Amino acid sequence: MSSNVNHAANFGNHRVHRRHLDFGAVARPIALTRIPVPVLIAVAMLAVGLAGITRPGMWADELATWAAVRLTWPDLFQLLGNTDAVNGGYYLLLKPWTAVAGTSELALRLPATVATVASAALVTMIGQRLGGLRWAIPAGIIFVLLPVVSRYAQEARAYALVVALSLLAGWLLIRSAESGRHPWFIGYAAAVTALGAFHLMGLLLLAGHAVMIVALGGSWRRWLLAVAAAILALTPLMIIGTHQIGQTDWIEPISVAGIARLPTVLFGSHTVAILVLALAAVSILRHRDRLTVALLSWAVAPTIGLLLVAQVSDLWFPRYLLFTMPAWVLLAARAFSSPTWRPRVHGVVLVLILGVVAGAGTLAHLDVRSTSGHGHDTRAVAAVITEHARPGDALVVNLAEPVVPWEARDLVAAYVPVHAQPDDVFALTEQRENGRFLATETSDADVLRTVDRVWVIRFENPPDVLSDLGGSKESRLRADFTVTEHWQLRGLSVALLTRHR
């Protein structure tokens, strides 16, 4: 079967047959069993994804998931309607799952692991579809080896699902360009709709697909119809999202430093990022054809789109572009796809390069599986409070905390045993009550008049744990209490204050 993608394998117009792209002669010595390569890669990804999955403590975003799925259905819908609609698709997926599996770290993170396993298979399938096993095998292995893949395979948030859906959309786009038939475009429209439902920023992928469909010689008119259908389906969510723009108020204005962080965020390690991007550069220079244009547009166009958006609204956050990472992986893997290499030479080079990638990412893999591997050592904070708690202790948090003002209360609820939890004396309502994301508090600092010891939990590590605590809380604590112990941990700090004697 010939196809537009086969035309794209060479930038010229001569036809390249599918049997040549599959490298059938090479497949036999590489495949030791009859199990399809995507399945083997998926099994490897499952093993890597499950390794150490419960060791890191849940950080702020995961705690938000933990708390949301524990709400009743009416309370969850009220929350989504008021403040958190952009995460609604993910919560609606997890709530029935957790009703069966529970809300342990394993249960909450397992859907992300499954999504990442699907992503590994899809990366391999795309590589095999475009260039045979010499492309597919390194693509799958590089994907599995990336520290960032392990990080989000073990995260109770939607990012792993967004990557999986972006890959599914990419695979369906390639198939639709090959055949031009309606069913592939219908599937593509459904995948894009699901992608937007899990994360609206994922729709930036369409900037890359606009170039891809032309580069692959597909029907851009049918593609536009599929995109229009997806956008129409997502319009209500977009409208609600515009009224909840406060959810992104914590994002800092775009800066050179923020842009420079992108490679490390995409690959999970600065060294690994250099290696993968270097391989991608070799591939781009070696294969200056339509497939390169297609994959490069997938990798770069969404980034340009977010850069442009960030000029008018503070939305530059590198993690939003994780779905571009597979395109870089496919470009890097194509450096191994030369049909002129003998199988033995190809195997030796592949093992050496992938060994270097694995070695470069070892420390990052160990880090993401540590107790503080998700950036905030919530378990350590809880352990400190549990060990030193006394009856009558009080908890004080900062509702104006930058980025994650909900985390302190959530980590206490999730990780500190009930008998050791300090009294939340300022809280008038619980978090996520009546559709409000944060608790409401009294402004009357007299609630501390009968308290002798206070626990203060802060985001990151301010030298002065009481700085910018807010209002009468700070003034009363400074006047009546002394910081007797201060633990500075990864991403968080916790202090014990005692009343002056």
XYZ file of C-alpha atoms in Angstrom:
501
model
C 0.000 0.000 0.000
C 1.392 3.375 -0.921
C 0.544 6.494 1.014
C 1.166 10.181 1.436
C 3.376 9.387 4.398
C 5.454 7.134 2.157
C 5.877 10.079 -0.217
C 7.023 12.112 2.781
C 9.792 9.682 3.652
C 11.868 11.374 0.922
C 11.419 15.072 0.246
C 11.170 14.322 -3.475
C 8.234 12.845 -5.316
C 9.465 9.304 -5.900
C 7.526 6.541 -4.144
C 9.027 4.547 -1.266
C 7.343 1.200 -0.662
C 6.084 0.216 2.795
C 8.142 -2.971 2.831
C 11.280 -0.781 2.585
C 10.130 1.437 5.449
C 9.486 -1.589 7.671
C 13.057 -2.871 7.419
C 11.675 -6.418 7.465
C 15.097 -7.930 6.967
C 16.322 -6.229 10.137
C 13.258 -7.108 12.201
C 14.042 -10.830 12.360
C 17.407 -10.647 14.182
C 16.180 -7.872 16.512
C 12.830 -9.435 17.501
C 13.628 -12.533 19.547
C 9.961 -13.412 19.955
C 6.791 -12.901 18.005
C 5.570 -10.340 20.520
C 5.093 -6.981 18.742
C 7.756 -4.407 19.605
C 5.214 -1.846 20.938
C 4.010 -4.457 23.431
C 7.569 -5.160 24.605
C 8.211 -1.445 25.052
C 4.922 -1.073 26.931
C 5.872 -3.899 29.326
C 9.249 -2.236 29.958
C 7.465 1.057 30.627
C 5.102 -0.634 33.071
C 8.040 -2.020 35.053
C 9.811 1.346 35.120
C 6.611 3.226 35.936
C 5.769 1.032 38.910
C 9.276 1.107 40.382
C 9.121 3.201 43.565
C 5.683 4.584 42.728
C 4.542 4.964 46.344
C 7.781 6.348 47.778
C 7.393 10.088 46.984
C 4.940 11.987 49.112
C 2.031 13.650 47.332
C 2.807 17.283 46.636
C 0.315 20.148 46.386
C -1.310 19.270 43.049
C -1.614 15.602 43.936
C -3.098 16.523 47.294
C -5.637 18.636 45.402
C -6.557 15.504 43.444
C -6.707 13.439 46.638
C -9.078 15.936 48.227
C -11.247 16.484 45.145
C -12.023 12.821 44.502
C -13.032 12.374 48.153
C -15.822 14.932 47.767
C -19.397 13.867 47.146
C -20.553 14.173 43.543
C -22.657 17.320 44.253
C -19.757 18.971 46.102
C -17.334 18.058 43.296
C -19.593 19.557 40.633
C -20.007 22.688 42.752
C -16.216 22.993 43.034
C -15.756 22.528 39.282
C -18.423 25.086 38.532
C -16.800 27.694 40.745
C -13.048 27.304 40.587
C -11.564 24.157 39.043
C -13.323 23.309 35.773
C -10.058 22.958 33.836
C -9.280 19.841 35.887
C -12.824 18.536 35.676
C -12.198 15.865 33.059
C -9.431 14.360 35.137
C -11.406 14.419 38.380
C -14.429 12.875 36.693
C -12.226 10.058 35.426
C -10.573 9.421 38.791
C -13.592 9.636 41.065
C -15.257 6.366 39.987
C -11.841 4.698 39.863
C -11.000 5.737 43.426
C -14.446 4.643 44.614
C -13.226 1.127 43.802
C -9.450 1.376 44.278
C -9.258 3.854 47.149
C -7.163 7.007 47.510
C -3.741 5.636 48.385
C -0.727 6.946 46.464
C -0.734 3.768 44.363
C -4.420 4.027 43.515
C -4.232 7.727 42.660
C -1.091 7.393 40.529
C -1.907 4.148 38.721
C -4.057 5.800 35.983
C -1.066 7.986 35.078
C 1.125 4.887 34.918
C -1.322 3.164 32.594
C -1.475 6.277 30.409
C 2.317 6.356 30.222
C 2.415 2.690 29.226
C 0.033 3.570 26.393
C 2.271 6.503 25.456
C 5.319 4.243 25.225
C 3.438 1.902 22.904
C 2.172 4.791 20.781
C 5.635 6.361 20.413
C 6.873 2.999 19.178
C 3.898 2.553 16.840
C 4.427 5.981 15.295
C 8.118 5.303 14.787
C 7.310 1.944 13.209
C 4.619 3.445 10.996
C 6.908 6.168 9.706
C 10.198 4.336 9.397
C 10.200 0.732 10.538
C 11.850 -0.960 13.492
C 15.139 0.904 13.228
C 13.150 4.010 14.132
C 10.586 2.408 16.407
C 12.892 0.557 18.792
C 15.140 3.495 19.783
C 12.078 5.760 20.008
C 10.425 3.435 22.496
C 13.588 2.874 24.528
C 14.487 6.569 24.721
C 10.951 7.350 25.871
C 11.119 4.728 28.631
C 14.533 5.987 29.783
C 13.563 9.650 30.172
C 13.377 10.746 33.841
C 10.460 13.048 33.065
C 8.427 10.087 31.832
C 8.908 8.291 35.150
C 8.102 11.502 37.022
C 4.689 11.933 35.443
C 3.971 8.212 35.270
C 3.876 8.499 39.068
C 1.914 11.735 39.406
C -1.741 11.921 40.379
C -2.486 14.620 37.814
C -3.558 14.761 34.180
C -0.190 15.355 32.477
C 0.473 11.702 31.634
C -2.992 11.414 30.106
C -2.419 14.584 28.090
C 0.803 13.132 26.650
C -0.966 9.868 25.831
C -3.857 11.645 24.119
C -1.454 13.872 22.157
C 0.290 10.745 20.889
C -3.015 9.112 20.035
C -4.043 12.244 18.133
C -0.683 12.242 16.333
C -1.006 8.587 15.366
C -4.565 9.123 14.105
C -3.413 12.193 12.157
C -0.761 10.095 10.416
C -3.281 7.364 9.618
C -5.786 9.906 8.318
C -3.098 11.447 6.094
C -2.313 7.991 4.737
C -5.845 6.925 3.931
C -7.863 10.149 3.717
C -10.862 8.225 5.061
C -13.455 9.705 7.370
C -13.176 7.196 10.268
C -9.583 8.226 10.968
C -10.570 11.910 11.069
C -13.511 11.119 13.351
C -11.162 9.298 15.722
C -8.764 12.220 15.515
C -11.527 14.686 16.435
C -12.460 12.539 19.442
C -8.824 12.356 20.594
C -8.399 16.136 20.330
C -11.633 16.669 22.256
C -10.448 14.379 25.045
C -7.070 16.119 25.034
C -8.689 19.520 25.556
C -11.023 18.144 28.217
C -8.042 17.005 30.293
C -5.976 20.148 29.709
C -6.985 23.081 27.536
C -3.339 23.992 26.941
C -3.038 20.709 25.088
C -4.904 22.349 22.218
C -1.670 24.161 21.379
C -0.799 20.860 19.712
C -3.102 21.907 16.873
C -0.543 24.544 15.844
C 1.864 21.723 15.081
C -0.779 19.531 13.462
C -1.697 22.327 11.049
C 1.771 22.002 9.554
C 1.897 18.211 9.923
C -1.222 17.537 7.863
C 0.210 19.551 4.961
C 3.703 18.063 5.282
C 2.261 14.547 5.267
C 0.117 15.295 2.240
C -3.193 14.743 4.017
C -6.543 16.426 3.491
C -6.307 19.749 5.339
C -9.999 20.423 4.671
C -11.075 17.282 6.519
C -8.559 18.111 9.230
C -10.149 21.549 9.665
C -13.582 19.948 9.974
C -12.274 17.554 12.638
C -10.673 20.416 14.552
C -13.844 22.516 14.291
C -15.890 19.645 15.729
C -13.459 19.268 18.645
C -13.409 23.009 19.373
C -17.205 23.134 19.261
C -17.433 20.297 21.775
C -14.960 22.054 24.067
C -16.538 25.513 23.839
C -18.510 25.250 27.124
C -15.336 24.289 29.001
C -13.447 27.167 27.366
C -16.142 29.631 28.407
C -16.113 28.401 32.003
C -12.309 28.430 31.991
C -12.177 32.096 31.008
C -14.197 32.928 34.134
C -11.757 30.955 36.293
C -8.570 32.584 35.028
C -7.605 33.210 38.655
C -6.457 29.584 38.744
C -3.301 30.686 36.886
C -2.595 33.887 38.836
C 0.419 32.215 40.447
C 2.302 31.908 37.118
C 5.112 34.427 36.909
C 5.596 36.694 33.854
C 7.631 35.162 31.064
C 11.383 35.601 31.386
C 14.592 34.387 29.777
C 15.226 32.171 32.791
C 11.743 30.697 32.517
C 12.237 29.921 28.830
C 15.662 28.404 29.526
C 14.070 25.914 31.915
C 12.042 24.307 29.135
C 14.532 21.577 28.041
C 15.109 20.376 31.599
C 11.367 20.288 32.260
C 10.677 18.389 29.029
C 13.255 15.667 29.686
C 13.678 15.650 33.465
C 17.423 16.251 33.417
C 19.645 18.930 31.948
C 22.180 16.347 30.753
C 19.548 14.092 29.216
C 18.015 17.112 27.476
C 21.362 17.927 25.840
C 21.777 14.329 24.630
C 18.269 13.997 23.209
C 18.347 17.404 21.528
C 21.790 16.627 20.074
C 20.452 13.389 18.570
C 17.448 15.298 17.249
C 19.775 17.851 15.638
C 21.727 15.043 13.938
C 18.462 13.590 12.673
C 17.239 16.940 11.351
C 20.494 17.571 9.491
C 20.567 14.059 8.054
C 16.893 13.836 7.045
C 15.799 17.171 5.620
C 12.442 15.929 4.370
C 8.736 16.199 5.013
C 8.760 13.809 7.952
C 11.286 16.050 9.661
C 9.106 19.080 8.952
C 6.099 17.252 10.383
C 7.812 16.177 13.603
C 9.613 19.483 14.071
C 6.311 21.336 13.787
C 4.868 19.055 16.500
C 7.861 19.849 18.721
C 8.214 23.578 18.063
C 4.910 25.113 16.924
C 3.086 24.670 20.286
C 6.069 26.230 22.049
C 5.919 29.246 19.759
C 2.183 29.408 20.350
C 2.595 29.483 24.130
C 5.341 32.094 23.829
C 2.935 34.312 21.893
C 0.117 33.757 24.379
C 2.490 34.620 27.222
C 3.022 38.071 25.717
C -0.557 39.017 26.587
C -1.280 36.735 29.554
C 1.032 35.174 32.157
C 0.670 31.573 31.013
C 4.263 30.551 30.275
C 4.731 27.370 32.262
C 7.079 24.802 30.678
C 5.157 21.827 32.067
C 2.221 22.781 29.851
C 4.372 21.731 26.865
C 5.120 18.166 27.986
C 3.134 16.833 25.037
C 5.852 18.139 22.690
C 8.454 15.844 24.271
C 7.480 12.724 22.226
C 8.167 14.619 19.000
C 11.725 15.301 20.170
C 12.050 11.624 21.085
C 10.947 10.578 17.596
C 13.368 13.040 15.999
C 16.209 11.777 18.187
C 15.379 8.142 17.442
C 15.443 8.796 13.712
C 19.184 9.339 13.998
C 19.370 5.519 14.229
C 17.138 4.788 11.231
C 19.720 4.794 8.405
C 19.168 1.723 6.183
C 22.835 1.786 5.144
C 24.048 0.563 8.540
C 24.523 -3.148 8.926
C 22.347 -4.706 11.640
C 25.316 -5.455 13.908
C 26.709 -1.926 13.599
C 23.241 -0.495 14.161
C 22.826 -2.599 17.309
C 26.201 -1.616 18.766
C 25.637 2.106 18.162
C 22.122 1.867 19.555
C 23.277 0.151 22.748
C 26.118 2.636 23.280
C 24.016 5.763 22.795
C 21.076 4.512 24.817
C 23.499 3.441 27.544
C 24.770 7.000 27.703
C 21.184 8.330 27.918
C 20.373 5.850 30.685
C 23.520 6.719 32.617
C 22.927 10.453 32.301
C 19.425 10.072 33.725
C 20.294 7.749 36.623
C 20.526 10.450 39.283
C 17.305 12.051 38.074
C 15.528 8.671 38.185
C 16.708 8.134 41.746
C 15.642 11.647 42.708
C 12.079 11.374 41.384
C 11.681 8.164 43.397
C 12.895 9.687 46.681
C 10.453 10.685 49.425
C 10.700 14.290 48.196
C 10.807 13.288 44.542
C 7.828 15.409 43.592
C 9.466 18.577 44.840
C 7.720 18.994 48.200
C 8.662 16.790 51.143
C 5.145 16.580 52.520
C 5.778 13.305 54.300
C 8.726 14.791 56.199
C 6.610 17.761 57.325
C 3.929 15.377 58.542
C 6.532 13.241 60.308
C 7.901 16.274 62.164
C 4.440 17.284 63.371
C 3.496 13.725 64.303
C 6.683 13.215 66.326
C 6.475 16.473 68.279
C 2.705 17.013 68.520
C 0.960 17.695 71.818
C -2.737 18.016 72.628
C -3.943 21.591 72.156
C -1.422 22.487 69.427
C -2.731 24.883 66.778
C -2.113 25.122 63.046
C -1.509 28.409 61.234
C -1.216 28.704 57.439
C -1.106 31.541 54.949
C -4.128 31.834 52.661
C -2.111 34.225 50.499
C 0.757 31.751 50.090
C 2.167 31.986 46.564
C 1.364 29.069 44.217
C -0.033 26.467 46.651
C -1.993 28.006 49.571
C -4.018 24.799 50.016
C -1.073 22.451 50.500
C -0.457 22.904 54.234
C -3.983 21.934 55.270
C -4.127 19.069 52.792
C -0.838 17.510 53.861
C -1.914 17.577 57.500
C -5.210 15.919 56.611
C -3.566 13.315 54.386
C -0.434 12.407 56.324
C -0.712 13.408 59.997
C -2.629 10.865 62.115
C -5.889 12.260 63.472
C -4.689 12.092 67.078
C -1.652 14.244 66.218
C -3.322 16.818 63.972
C -3.084 20.369 65.378
C -6.317 22.335 65.791
C -7.101 24.467 62.743
C -8.179 27.372 64.940
C -8.523 30.041 62.246
C -10.667 27.947 59.862
C -14.367 28.733 59.637
C -14.985 26.277 56.793
C -13.027 23.406 55.359
C -11.220 23.574 52.035
C -13.420 22.835 48.990
C -16.574 23.490 50.958
C -19.482 25.242 49.190
C -17.472 25.304 45.960
C -14.630 27.353 47.470
C -11.187 25.927 46.843
C -9.632 27.400 50.011
C -10.935 27.436 53.552
C -12.472 30.615 54.902
C -10.865 32.009 58.046
C -11.681 34.313 60.893
C -9.665 37.520 61.108
C -9.853 37.448 64.907
C -6.411 36.515 66.239
C -7.918 36.062 69.691
C -8.494 32.418 68.726
C -4.853 31.988 69.802
C -5.386 33.310 73.325
C -5.655 29.840 74.903
C -3.003 28.243 72.680
C 0.516 27.594 73.958
C 2.062 25.993 70.859
C 1.558 26.758 67.187
C 2.655 24.911 64.054
C 3.313 27.094 60.993
C 3.759 25.465 57.571
C 5.137 27.577 54.736
C 5.779 27.130 51.023
C 9.492 26.859 50.223
C 11.975 28.071 52.841
C 11.602 31.713 53.891
C 14.344 32.649 56.385
C 11.687 34.234 58.565
C 8.858 31.724 58.825
C 6.440 34.479 59.878
C 7.218 36.885 57.034
C 4.185 37.843 54.946
C 1.999 35.507 56.969
C -0.755 38.036 56.717
C -2.890 40.322 58.860
C -3.427 39.885 62.546
C -1.972 36.371 62.493
C 1.547 37.610 61.966
C 1.351 40.459 64.472
C -0.136 38.246 67.194
C 2.392 35.466 66.632
C 5.303 37.915 66.730
C 3.979 39.528 69.886
C 3.088 36.414 71.869
C 5.164 33.536 70.493
C 8.769 32.545 69.833
C 10.000 30.285 67.049
C 11.606 27.469 69.014
C 12.286 25.038 66.162
C 12.372 25.506 62.391
C 12.749 22.624 59.932
C 13.632 23.600 56.347
C 12.753 20.751 54.016
C 12.529 20.363 50.267
C 9.887 22.730 48.947
C 8.390 23.370 52.377
C 9.286 24.483 55.871
C 7.586 23.885 59.208
C 8.132 25.727 62.472
C 7.047 25.192 66.059
C 6.243 28.338 68.015
C 5.743 28.461 71.784
C 4.135 31.165 73.878
C 6.364 33.610 75.744
C 6.690 32.867 79.420
